[in-house]
mmCIF file of C-alpha atoms and ligand atoms in Angstrom:
data_model
loop_
_atom_site.group_PDB
_atom_site.id
_atom_site.type_symbol
_atom_site.label_atom_id
_atom_site.label_comp_id
_atom_site.label_asym_id
_atom_site.label_seq_id
_atom_site.Cartn_x
_atom_site.Cartn_y
_atom_site.Cartn_z
ATOM 1 C CA MET U 1 -0.026 -0.037 0.176
ATOM 2 C CA THR U 2 1.370 3.415 -0.703
ATOM 3 C CA MET U 3 1.109 6.151 1.926
ATOM 4 C CA LEU U 4 0.390 9.775 1.960
ATOM 5 C CA VAL U 5 2.181 11.500 4.806
ATOM 6 C CA VAL U 6 1.210 15.265 5.099
ATOM 7 C CA ALA U 7 2.959 17.871 6.965
ATOM 8 C CA ASN U 8 0.756 20.702 8.190
ATOM 9 C CA TRP U 9 3.207 23.327 9.831
ATOM 10 C CA LYS U 10 0.159 25.732 10.663
ATOM 11 C CA MET U 11 1.485 28.937 11.569
ATOM 12 C CA HIS U 12 5.049 28.038 12.189
ATOM 13 C CA GLY U 13 8.193 28.320 10.130
ATOM 14 C CA THR U 14 10.967 31.049 9.283
ATOM 15 C CA ARG U 15 13.513 30.258 6.329
ATOM 16 C CA THR U 16 16.269 29.237 8.533
ATOM 17 C CA MET U 17 14.059 26.820 10.703
ATOM 18 C CA ALA U 18 12.503 25.450 7.427
ATOM 19 C CA GLU U 19 15.660 24.693 5.593
ATOM 20 C CA THR U 20 17.342 23.189 8.724
ATOM 21 C CA LEU U 21 14.441 20.912 9.352
ATOM 22 C CA LEU U 22 13.832 19.721 5.391
ATOM 23 C CA GLU U 23 17.565 19.220 5.183
ATOM 24 C CA SER U 24 17.138 16.440 8.199
ATOM 25 C CA ILE U 25 14.029 14.896 6.681
ATOM 26 C CA ALA U 26 15.008 14.767 3.107
ATOM 27 C CA LYS U 27 16.492 11.350 3.175
ATOM 28 C CA PRO U 28 13.671 9.333 5.115
ATOM 29 C CA ALA U 29 11.025 11.148 2.846
ATOM 30 C CA ALA U 30 13.158 10.351 -0.337
ATOM 31 C CA ASP U 31 12.914 6.736 0.973
ATOM 32 C CA VAL U 32 9.007 6.813 1.258
ATOM 33 C CA VAL U 33 8.580 8.333 -2.168
ATOM 34 C CA ASN U 34 11.089 5.713 -3.855
ATOM 35 C CA ALA U 35 8.957 3.216 -2.352
ATOM 36 C CA GLY U 36 5.928 4.644 -4.166
ATOM 37 C CA GLY U 37 4.514 6.794 -1.503
ATOM 38 C CA THR U 38 3.928 11.012 -1.186
ATOM 39 C CA VAL U 39 5.161 13.366 1.352
ATOM 40 C CA VAL U 40 3.617 16.902 1.273
ATOM 41 C CA ILE U 41 4.600 19.445 3.224
ATOM 42 C CA CYS U 42 2.287 22.343 3.964
ATOM 43 C CA PRO U 43 4.478 25.651 5.248
ATOM 44 C CA PRO U 44 2.909 29.227 5.722
ATOM 45 C CA PHE U 45 2.382 30.677 2.535
ATOM 46 C CA THR U 46 5.434 32.831 2.950
ATOM 47 C CA LEU U 47 7.870 29.808 2.610
ATOM 48 C CA ILE U 48 6.209 27.822 -0.162
ATOM 49 C CA ASP U 49 7.906 29.711 -3.083
ATOM 50 C CA ARG U 50 11.376 29.830 -1.589
ATOM 51 C CA LEU U 51 11.353 26.119 -0.185
ATOM 52 C CA ALA U 52 9.831 24.549 -3.464
ATOM 53 C CA GLN U 53 12.631 26.252 -5.452
ATOM 54 C CA GLY U 54 15.640 25.478 -2.902
ATOM 55 C CA PHE U 55 14.422 21.913 -2.446
ATOM 56 C CA GLY U 56 13.130 21.380 -5.974
ATOM 57 C CA ASN U 57 14.991 18.255 -6.612
ATOM 58 C CA ALA U 58 13.916 16.595 -3.330
ATOM 59 C CA ALA U 59 11.138 14.232 -2.948
ATOM 60 C CA PHE U 60 8.680 16.733 -1.227
ATOM 61 C CA GLY U 61 5.275 17.809 -2.677
ATOM 62 C CA TRP U 62 4.378 21.478 -1.589
ATOM 63 C CA GLY U 63 0.900 22.430 -0.239
ATOM 64 C CA GLY U 64 -1.089 25.561 0.927
ATOM 65 C CA GLN U 65 -3.096 25.411 4.134
ATOM 66 C CA ASP U 66 -6.067 27.041 2.512
ATOM 67 C CA CYS U 67 -6.956 29.006 -0.437
ATOM 68 C CA HIS U 68 -9.465 31.610 -1.464
ATOM 69 C CA VAL U 69 -12.983 30.857 -3.492
ATOM 70 C CA ASN U 70 -12.008 33.498 -6.178
ATOM 71 C CA THR U 71 -9.304 33.598 -8.454
ATOM 72 C CA GLN U 72 -8.275 37.264 -7.706
ATOM 73 C CA GLY U 73 -9.780 40.277 -6.451
ATOM 74 C CA ALA U 74 -10.115 42.819 -3.735
ATOM 75 C CA HIS U 75 -9.810 40.068 -0.651
ATOM 76 C CA THR U 76 -7.277 41.780 1.438
ATOM 77 C CA GLY U 77 -4.833 39.024 3.206
ATOM 78 C CA ASP U 78 -6.387 36.048 1.032
ATOM 79 C CA VAL U 79 -4.416 33.624 -1.530
ATOM 80 C CA ALA U 80 -5.876 32.385 -4.463
ATOM 81 C CA ALA U 81 -5.487 28.799 -5.519
ATOM 82 C CA ALA U 82 -3.882 29.706 -8.819
ATOM 83 C CA MET U 83 -1.272 31.667 -6.622
ATOM 84 C CA LEU U 84 -0.341 28.820 -4.692
ATOM 85 C CA LYS U 85 0.178 26.888 -7.969
ATOM 86 C CA ASP U 86 2.318 29.675 -9.421
ATOM 87 C CA CYS U 87 4.647 29.385 -6.534
ATOM 88 C CA GLY U 88 5.147 25.954 -6.829
ATOM 89 C CA ALA U 89 2.406 24.262 -4.588
ATOM 90 C CA GLY U 90 0.692 21.182 -6.125
ATOM 91 C CA TRP U 91 -1.445 20.532 -3.098
ATOM 92 C CA VAL U 92 -3.816 22.411 -0.884
ATOM 93 C CA ILE U 93 -5.688 21.501 2.404
ATOM 94 C CA LEU U 94 -9.035 22.527 2.782
ATOM 95 C CA GLY U 95 -11.501 22.583 5.435
ATOM 96 C CA HIS U 96 -9.332 22.266 8.342
ATOM 97 C CA SER U 97 -11.046 22.385 11.820
ATOM 98 C CA GLU U 98 -8.644 25.546 12.705
ATOM 99 C CA ARG U 99 -9.980 27.444 9.797
ATOM 100 C CA ARG U 100 -13.520 26.386 10.515
ATOM 101 C CA ALA U 101 -13.508 27.481 13.816
ATOM 102 C CA ASP U 102 -11.081 30.465 13.512
ATOM 103 C CA HIS U 103 -12.428 31.869 10.217
ATOM 104 C CA ALA U 104 -16.228 30.571 10.597
ATOM 105 C CA GLU U 105 -15.612 28.579 7.187
ATOM 106 C CA THR U 106 -18.804 26.804 6.512
ATOM 107 C CA ASN U 107 -19.459 23.120 4.437
ATOM 108 C CA ALA U 108 -20.843 25.432 1.619
ATOM 109 C CA GLY U 109 -17.842 27.655 1.709
ATOM 110 C CA ILE U 110 -15.560 24.825 1.794
ATOM 111 C CA ALA U 111 -17.332 23.221 -1.253
ATOM 112 C CA THR U 112 -16.517 26.292 -3.080
ATOM 113 C CA LYS U 113 -12.938 26.343 -2.234
ATOM 114 C CA VAL U 114 -12.553 22.577 -3.406
ATOM 115 C CA LYS U 115 -13.968 23.638 -6.697
ATOM 116 C CA ALA U 116 -11.790 26.404 -6.999
ATOM 117 C CA ALA U 117 -8.436 24.494 -6.073
ATOM 118 C CA HIS U 118 -9.604 21.896 -8.496
ATOM 119 C CA GLY U 119 -9.992 24.529 -11.225
ATOM 120 C CA ALA U 120 -6.220 25.869 -10.490
ATOM 121 C CA GLY U 121 -5.135 22.457 -10.889
ATOM 122 C CA LEU U 122 -4.388 21.619 -7.142
ATOM 123 C CA ARG U 123 -4.640 18.242 -5.537
ATOM 124 C CA ILE U 124 -6.844 18.625 -2.527
ATOM 125 C CA ILE U 125 -6.638 17.341 1.112
ATOM 126 C CA LEU U 126 -10.203 17.743 2.594
ATOM 127 C CA CYS U 127 -10.484 17.659 6.290
ATOM 128 C CA VAL U 128 -13.372 16.392 8.124
ATOM 129 C CA GLY U 129 -13.947 15.710 12.032
ATOM 130 C CA GLU U 130 -16.292 15.872 14.789
ATOM 131 C CA THR U 131 -15.818 17.769 17.853
ATOM 132 C CA LEU U 132 -15.807 16.038 21.448
ATOM 133 C CA ALA U 133 -19.325 16.952 22.138
ATOM 134 C CA GLU U 134 -20.719 15.330 18.763
ATOM 135 C CA ARG U 135 -18.736 12.316 19.415
ATOM 136 C CA GLU U 136 -20.063 12.082 23.210
ATOM 137 C CA SER U 137 -23.770 12.538 21.774
ATOM 138 C CA GLY U 138 -23.194 9.549 19.404
ATOM 139 C CA ASN U 139 -23.160 11.860 16.377
ATOM 140 C CA ALA U 140 -19.722 11.648 15.106
ATOM 141 C CA GLU U 141 -20.308 9.778 11.978
ATOM 142 C CA ALA U 142 -23.403 11.543 10.937
ATOM 143 C CA ILE U 143 -21.261 14.810 11.250
ATOM 144 C CA VAL U 144 -18.110 13.490 9.402
ATOM 145 C CA LEU U 145 -20.602 12.132 6.555
ATOM 146 C CA SER U 146 -22.629 15.552 6.390
ATOM 147 C CA GLN U 147 -19.236 17.200 6.102
ATOM 148 C CA LEU U 148 -18.468 15.095 3.116
ATOM 149 C CA ALA U 149 -21.603 15.081 1.587
ATOM 150 C CA ALA U 150 -21.466 19.031 1.473
ATOM 151 C CA ALA U 151 -17.769 19.350 0.341
ATOM 152 C CA TYR U 152 -16.514 15.950 -1.400
ATOM 153 C CA GLN U 153 -16.025 15.763 -4.920
ATOM 154 C CA PRO U 154 -14.880 12.584 -6.646
ATOM 155 C CA TYR U 155 -11.540 14.267 -7.633
ATOM 156 C CA VAL U 156 -10.607 14.968 -4.150
ATOM 157 C CA ASP U 157 -7.395 13.240 -3.748
ATOM 158 C CA ALA U 158 -7.286 12.749 0.072
ATOM 159 C CA VAL U 159 -10.280 13.071 3.008
ATOM 160 C CA ALA U 160 -8.341 13.671 6.178
ATOM 161 C CA TYR U 161 -10.414 12.421 9.147
ATOM 162 C CA GLU U 162 -9.521 14.736 11.931
ATOM 163 C CA PRO U 163 -11.316 14.471 15.338
ATOM 164 C CA VAL U 164 -11.428 18.016 16.474
ATOM 165 C CA TRP U 165 -10.699 16.912 20.109
ATOM 166 C CA ALA U 166 -7.390 15.082 19.056
ATOM 167 C CA ILE U 167 -5.772 17.927 17.319
ATOM 168 C CA GLY U 168 -3.000 19.331 19.031
ATOM 169 C CA THR U 169 -4.228 17.970 22.734
ATOM 170 C CA GLY U 170 -2.043 14.587 22.564
ATOM 171 C CA LYS U 171 -5.323 12.724 22.530
ATOM 172 C CA VAL U 172 -5.709 10.025 19.846
ATOM 173 C CA ALA U 173 -8.763 8.354 18.892
ATOM 174 C CA GLN U 174 -8.907 4.740 19.729
ATOM 175 C CA ILE U 175 -7.874 2.430 17.048
ATOM 176 C CA THR U 176 -11.524 0.776 16.656
ATOM 177 C CA ASP U 177 -12.809 4.374 16.272
ATOM 178 C CA ILE U 178 -10.363 5.253 13.783
ATOM 179 C CA GLU U 179 -11.191 2.101 11.596
ATOM 180 C CA ALA U 180 -14.797 2.366 11.878
ATOM 181 C CA MET U 181 -14.793 6.058 10.763
ATOM 182 C CA HIS U 182 -12.503 5.288 7.648
ATOM 183 C CA ARG U 183 -14.742 2.648 6.799
ATOM 184 C CA SER U 184 -17.678 4.697 6.793
ATOM 185 C CA ILE U 185 -15.905 7.568 4.897
ATOM 186 C CA ARG U 186 -14.745 5.073 2.475
ATOM 187 C CA GLY U 187 -18.379 4.189 1.844
ATOM 188 C CA ALA U 188 -18.974 7.893 0.784
ATOM 189 C CA ILE U 189 -16.109 8.541 -1.427
ATOM 190 C CA ALA U 190 -14.434 7.512 -4.736
ATOM 191 C CA PRO U 191 -11.872 4.410 -4.529
ATOM 192 C CA SER U 192 -9.048 6.685 -5.803
ATOM 193 C CA THR U 193 -9.346 9.095 -2.716
ATOM 194 C CA GLN U 194 -7.076 8.198 0.136
ATOM 195 C CA VAL U 195 -8.214 8.529 3.679
ATOM 196 C CA LEU U 196 -5.955 10.007 6.111
ATOM 197 C CA TYR U 197 -5.919 10.116 9.979
ATOM 198 C CA GLY U 198 -4.826 13.187 11.639
ATOM 199 C CA GLY U 199 -4.744 14.293 15.408
ATOM 200 C CA SER U 200 -1.722 14.009 17.676
ATOM 201 C CA VAL U 201 -0.019 11.533 15.241
ATOM 202 C CA LYS U 202 3.536 11.096 16.498
ATOM 203 C CA ALA U 203 6.497 8.823 16.638
ATOM 204 C CA ALA U 204 4.986 6.649 19.327
ATOM 205 C CA ASN U 205 1.917 6.063 17.474
ATOM 206 C CA ALA U 206 2.339 6.336 13.898
ATOM 207 C CA LYS U 207 3.239 2.799 13.317
ATOM 208 C CA GLU U 208 -0.147 1.479 14.883
ATOM 209 C CA ILE U 209 -2.205 4.053 13.049
ATOM 210 C CA LEU U 210 -0.457 3.658 9.745
ATOM 211 C CA ALA U 211 -1.231 -0.302 10.190
ATOM 212 C CA THR U 212 -4.788 0.278 10.753
ATOM 213 C CA HIS U 213 -7.235 -1.089 8.141
ATOM 214 C CA GLY U 214 -8.336 1.813 6.017
ATOM 215 C CA VAL U 215 -5.657 4.139 6.900
ATOM 216 C CA ASP U 216 -3.866 5.525 3.658
ATOM 217 C CA GLY U 217 -1.936 7.712 5.642
ATOM 218 C CA VAL U 218 -1.548 10.699 8.093
ATOM 219 C CA LEU U 219 -1.865 14.521 8.342
ATOM 220 C CA VAL U 220 0.687 15.478 11.138
ATOM 221 C CA GLY U 221 0.646 18.931 12.816
ATOM 222 C CA GLY U 222 2.633 19.387 16.010
ATOM 223 C CA ALA U 223 5.096 16.401 15.294
ATOM 224 C CA SER U 224 5.820 17.376 11.595
ATOM 225 C CA LEU U 225 7.923 20.303 13.149
ATOM 226 C CA GLN U 226 10.294 17.959 15.088
ATOM 227 C CA GLN U 227 12.818 16.326 13.199
ATOM 228 C CA ASN U 228 13.106 13.119 15.064
ATOM 229 C CA GLU U 229 9.159 12.690 15.396
ATOM 230 C CA PHE U 230 8.669 13.489 11.781
ATOM 231 C CA ASN U 231 11.699 10.956 10.870
ATOM 232 C CA ALA U 232 9.913 8.224 12.934
ATOM 233 C CA ILE U 233 6.683 8.833 11.263
ATOM 234 C CA LEU U 234 8.106 8.685 7.925
ATOM 235 C CA HIS U 235 9.926 5.448 8.741
ATOM 236 C CA ALA U 236 6.662 3.951 9.996
ATOM 237 C CA ALA U 237 4.935 5.062 6.608
ATOM 238 C CA LEU U 238 7.836 3.380 4.513
ATOM 239 C CA SER U 239 7.598 0.045 6.665
ATOM 240 C CA GLN U 240 3.977 -0.100 5.712
ATOM 241 C CA GLN U 241 5.181 0.155 1.974
ATOM 242 C CA ILE U 242 7.769 -2.494 1.893
HETATM 243 P P1 LIG T 1 -1.599 17.947 15.644
HETATM 244 O O1 LIG T 1 -2.261 18.446 14.365
HETATM 245 O O2 LIG T 1 -0.999 16.674 14.647
HETATM 246 O O3 LIG T 1 -0.828 18.812 16.159
HETATM 247 O O4 LIG T 1 -2.674 17.017 16.462
HETATM 248 C C1 LIG T 1 -2.920 17.631 13.335
HETATM 249 C C2 LIG T 1 -3.502 18.797 12.240
HETATM 250 O O5 LIG T 1 -4.009 19.539 12.874
HETATM 251 O O6 LIG T 1 -3.612 18.684 10.980
#
C-alpha cells in the first residue's frame, strides 16, 4: 500500500528553521517516495516559493493550508489557488477544523474552495472531523458524513479524518474508532481518494495508526515540526509500504 504523509506546519516556520528541518528529513522522505508513497509539506504561504525552489529536486510535494474561492480580487490577506500553483504548490489543505473555527468556514464555503482549487489544478486534502461534544452525543459519524456530503467531490485526492478533540491535544482516537470512521468515509467516496488520519500523530503511535485497516496515510501537525518525530513517522510509513 502506498502512503500519503502530509506535514501541516500551521503558523510555524521561518526560512532558517524550515531549511534546517527539511534537510534533516529529506532522506527518509525520499525513501517513502522511492517506495511509491508521497510526502507533502504544507508550510505557511510565505515559505512555499522559496522552499519549492530550494528543495525542487527533493522528494517533497508542496501544499498550501487554505485558498480563497475566487481567482483574484479585492480580498485583503487572502491567497488564490492559482497563486499557490504559481509559487510551486501542487496541493492544498481545505476545511481544516482550525479554519472552520477561527474563520467561521462553513461546509458550503469549503465546497466552493474545493471547486476553486480543482480549477487551478491543485490536488486537494479535505479535512473532516467531529468535536468532542458531537462524539459524546453519538453523532460523530453523522457529522463527518454530512461534512463529506457538502464538500467532497470525486476528484478530491485525500480526505483527512481529524477528530477536532484530538488535534494538538495529545489525545488520539481509539484505533477501533479510527477504523470504523475510515470504513464509513470509504463508503462515501471514490476508490481513488485516499483516507488519512490526523490528530496528535507522533513517533510513538504512527506505526499502529498507519497499520490500521483503511488508513492510507497521516496528516501531521505538531510532530511534523520536530525532526526526530517526523523522521520516525516517515519510517513508519515506509515500513507499511515494503
Ligand atoms: P496535530 O495537528 O498533529 O498537532 O494534532 C494535526 C492537524 O491539525 O492537522
